[in-house]
Amino acid sequence: AQKVTQAQTEISVVEKEDVTLDCVYETRDTTYYLFWYKQPPSGELFFLIRRNSFDEQNEISGRYSWNFQKSTSSFNFTITASQVVDSAVYFCALSGTVQGAQKLVFGQGTRLTINP
Amino acid sequence: DTEVTQTPKHLVMGMTNKKSLKCEQHMGHRAMYWYKQKAKKPPELMFVYSYEKLSINESVPSRFSPECPNSSLLNLHLHALQPEDSALYLCASSAQGANTEAFFGQGTRLTVV
């Protein structure tokens, strides 16, 4: 069975601080895909990043960076110089293929609050 | 056009009502999904359609009935719901395969009274 654990339920920081959101996953698949999604209060989930199980390169996109480590089954997300607009619930998700389509398993989410 | 549009945004219905949720995408995606999200919980997969055919039903009660009339539209028909079915219902679409990102709509906030 696939499982995603986001141990941090809520994080609150002051604007401009750096913050890291943790994600640990479990899967027996040798090929799998990891995602981060952002959910602001409006409800829509916005895709942030995808990482393949065979690609352990870290990635940086502006103020966002991701650290994927297969050895520890972790896919952590860091926001540098946080801003109030980063306040949202962030979900880490694991994907497998079922009958050609995607089956996402989400972690419990981390509610991030950036205070001015 | 990278949008998934869901209507209505809010819905209040009685336990004896019949209503439908609608979802539309024009990105050419051939996989479409319904997720249910309770407050302060992650989205949970309900149904998956692949090439307009139902490929996954995650043991959802029969009071929820999905329909995919064509490759752009996805409906969720609701009948005889219970108050515990109140939730945010999210529609999503993606290209085929597990390695593609899903695009989500804003959801329908459903309240069953």
XYZ file of C-alpha atoms in Angstrom:
229
model
C 0.000 0.000 0.000
C 1.110 3.537 -0.622
C 1.266 6.067 2.167
C 2.370 9.672 2.552
C 3.106 11.228 5.926
C 3.313 14.950 6.574
C 4.097 15.098 10.268
C 3.750 18.886 10.530
C 0.060 19.699 10.827
C 0.508 23.460 11.138
C 3.451 25.811 10.797
C 3.415 29.511 11.532
C 6.340 31.790 10.733
C 7.003 35.467 10.278
C 7.370 36.820 6.784
C 10.842 36.494 5.230
C 11.721 33.463 7.308
C 12.682 30.241 5.543
C 10.408 27.272 6.159
C 10.689 23.575 5.308
C 7.729 21.249 4.923
C 8.491 17.585 5.482
C 7.130 14.657 3.494
C 7.882 10.968 3.990
C 6.409 8.303 1.748
C 6.016 4.533 1.620
C 5.609 2.447 -1.509
C 6.594 -0.958 -2.838
C 6.650 0.270 -6.413
C 10.052 0.684 -8.044
C 8.718 3.423 -10.285
C 6.610 6.119 -8.703
C 6.034 9.847 -8.810
C 5.910 12.448 -6.107
C 4.080 15.745 -6.195
C 3.537 18.862 -4.148
C 0.269 20.770 -4.395
C -0.782 24.072 -2.839
C -4.356 24.662 -1.678
C -5.264 28.253 -0.802
C -8.566 29.019 0.975
C -10.345 29.159 -2.391
C -10.184 25.362 -2.484
C -8.445 24.741 -5.797
C -5.275 22.669 -5.696
C -2.350 24.068 -7.633
C 0.424 21.831 -8.902
C 3.908 22.878 -7.763
C 6.310 20.115 -8.726
C 6.630 16.521 -9.881
C 9.586 14.238 -9.216
C 10.203 10.768 -10.700
C 11.564 8.013 -8.481
C 14.614 7.588 -10.693
C 15.554 11.267 -10.665
C 17.060 12.374 -7.371
C 18.172 15.781 -8.547
C 17.091 18.557 -6.276
C 15.199 21.397 -7.864
C 14.966 25.100 -7.306
C 12.263 27.337 -8.729
C 12.525 30.898 -7.538
C 11.946 30.895 -3.774
C 10.898 27.239 -3.819
C 13.230 24.263 -3.590
C 12.727 20.544 -3.205
C 14.996 17.889 -1.711
C 14.288 14.310 -2.794
C 16.157 11.534 -0.978
C 15.256 7.944 -1.842
C 17.474 6.619 0.958
C 15.191 8.182 3.546
C 11.994 8.133 1.426
C 11.637 11.854 1.837
C 10.621 14.682 -0.467
C 10.894 17.921 1.478
C 9.846 21.371 0.313
C 11.550 24.608 1.345
C 10.244 28.123 0.860
C 12.947 30.765 1.140
C 12.107 34.308 2.263
C 8.469 33.419 2.827
C 5.690 35.820 1.912
C 2.133 36.234 3.154
C 0.857 34.925 -0.190
C 2.521 31.595 0.579
C -0.084 30.972 3.284
C -2.003 27.868 2.264
C -2.310 24.161 2.904
C 0.426 22.205 1.179
C -0.046 18.569 0.216
C 2.592 16.052 -0.698
C 1.252 13.247 -2.884
C 2.401 9.915 -4.296
C 1.177 8.580 -7.600
C 0.864 5.188 -9.159
C -0.683 4.186 -12.456
C -3.934 2.291 -12.415
C -5.432 1.309 -15.766
C -3.613 4.113 -17.536
C -4.780 6.855 -15.223
C -3.226 8.416 -12.186
C -4.091 7.523 -8.622
C -2.902 10.179 -6.178
C -2.465 9.403 -2.499
C -2.179 12.594 -0.478
C -0.537 13.248 2.835
C -2.587 14.910 5.565
C -1.357 18.336 4.533
C 0.558 21.088 6.317
C -1.235 24.348 6.987
C 1.326 27.113 6.554
C 0.636 30.573 7.922
C 2.977 33.418 7.083
C 2.476 36.356 9.404
C 3.360 39.898 8.315
C -6.657 27.093 -21.521
C -5.504 25.258 -18.402
C -8.714 25.473 -16.439
C -11.029 22.937 -14.947
C -14.412 24.527 -14.356
C -16.835 23.207 -11.791
C -20.447 24.214 -11.225
C -22.041 25.055 -8.954
C -19.513 26.477 -6.507
C -21.862 26.000 -3.583
C -24.801 23.631 -3.163
C -27.186 23.025 -0.297
C -29.485 20.045 -0.695
C -31.894 18.053 1.370
C -31.534 14.369 1.944
C -34.344 13.563 -0.479
C -33.126 15.812 -3.294
C -31.444 14.854 -6.528
C -28.733 17.155 -7.793
C -25.760 17.028 -10.140
C -22.267 18.448 -10.014
C -20.654 19.383 -13.306
C -17.060 19.579 -14.423
C -15.597 20.712 -17.742
C -12.083 20.845 -19.171
C -10.759 21.761 -22.614
C -7.157 20.688 -22.264
C -7.639 17.487 -24.248
C -7.101 15.373 -21.159
C -8.477 11.846 -21.394
C -8.411 11.113 -17.663
C -10.856 12.812 -15.322
C -11.331 12.382 -11.600
C -13.682 13.078 -8.723
C -12.185 13.659 -5.285
C -13.961 14.262 -1.979
C -12.366 16.472 0.647
C -13.693 16.794 4.160
C -12.705 19.789 6.266
C -9.062 19.731 7.362
C -8.464 16.458 5.524
C -6.703 15.621 2.265
C -8.593 14.909 -0.943
C -9.685 11.298 -1.323
C -10.158 9.709 -4.707
C -13.703 8.647 -5.550
C -13.802 7.869 -9.278
C -11.487 7.833 -12.272
C -12.550 7.968 -15.891
C -10.085 7.040 -18.599
C -11.120 7.616 -22.204
C -14.695 8.218 -21.029
C -14.874 4.838 -19.324
C -15.060 4.335 -15.588
C -11.769 2.727 -14.590
C -11.723 3.196 -10.826
C -14.522 3.285 -8.255
C -13.057 3.535 -4.785
C -15.965 1.693 -3.165
C -18.117 4.800 -3.267
C -21.757 4.396 -2.123
C -24.281 4.137 -4.933
C -25.928 7.412 -3.908
C -23.035 8.952 -5.856
C -23.301 8.208 -9.566
C -20.640 9.481 -11.983
C -21.129 10.080 -15.668
C -18.747 11.059 -18.448
C -20.846 12.162 -21.451
C -17.786 13.085 -23.543
C -14.074 13.724 -23.199
C -14.588 17.261 -21.862
C -17.386 16.736 -19.365
C -17.716 14.888 -16.091
C -20.816 14.805 -13.941
C -21.523 13.531 -10.459
C -25.177 12.741 -9.790
C -26.277 12.896 -6.178
C -29.310 11.222 -4.676
C -30.455 10.526 -1.130
C -27.290 11.896 0.424
C -26.552 11.955 4.119
C -25.303 14.919 6.201
C -21.909 13.205 6.477
C -21.581 13.557 2.701
C -21.148 17.302 3.176
C -17.707 18.123 1.799
C -15.751 19.857 -0.949
C -16.025 17.858 -4.170
C -13.091 18.395 -6.470
C -12.871 17.511 -10.114
C -9.520 17.045 -11.811
C -8.153 16.091 -15.186
C -4.800 14.905 -16.465
C -3.095 13.356 -19.405
C -2.707 9.590 -19.260
C -0.122 8.085 -16.946
C 1.004 8.449 -13.363
C 3.703 10.993 -14.126
C 1.470 13.813 -15.274
C 0.194 16.623 -13.113
C -3.494 16.804 -12.390
C -5.323 20.065 -12.873
C -8.006 20.698 -10.291
C -11.144 22.780 -10.333
C -12.155 25.060 -7.475
C -14.588 22.481 -6.235
C -18.209 22.414 -5.190
C -18.871 22.961 -1.496
C -21.770 20.665 -0.767
C -23.910 20.869 2.349
C -26.520 18.187 2.970
C -29.264 19.222 5.383
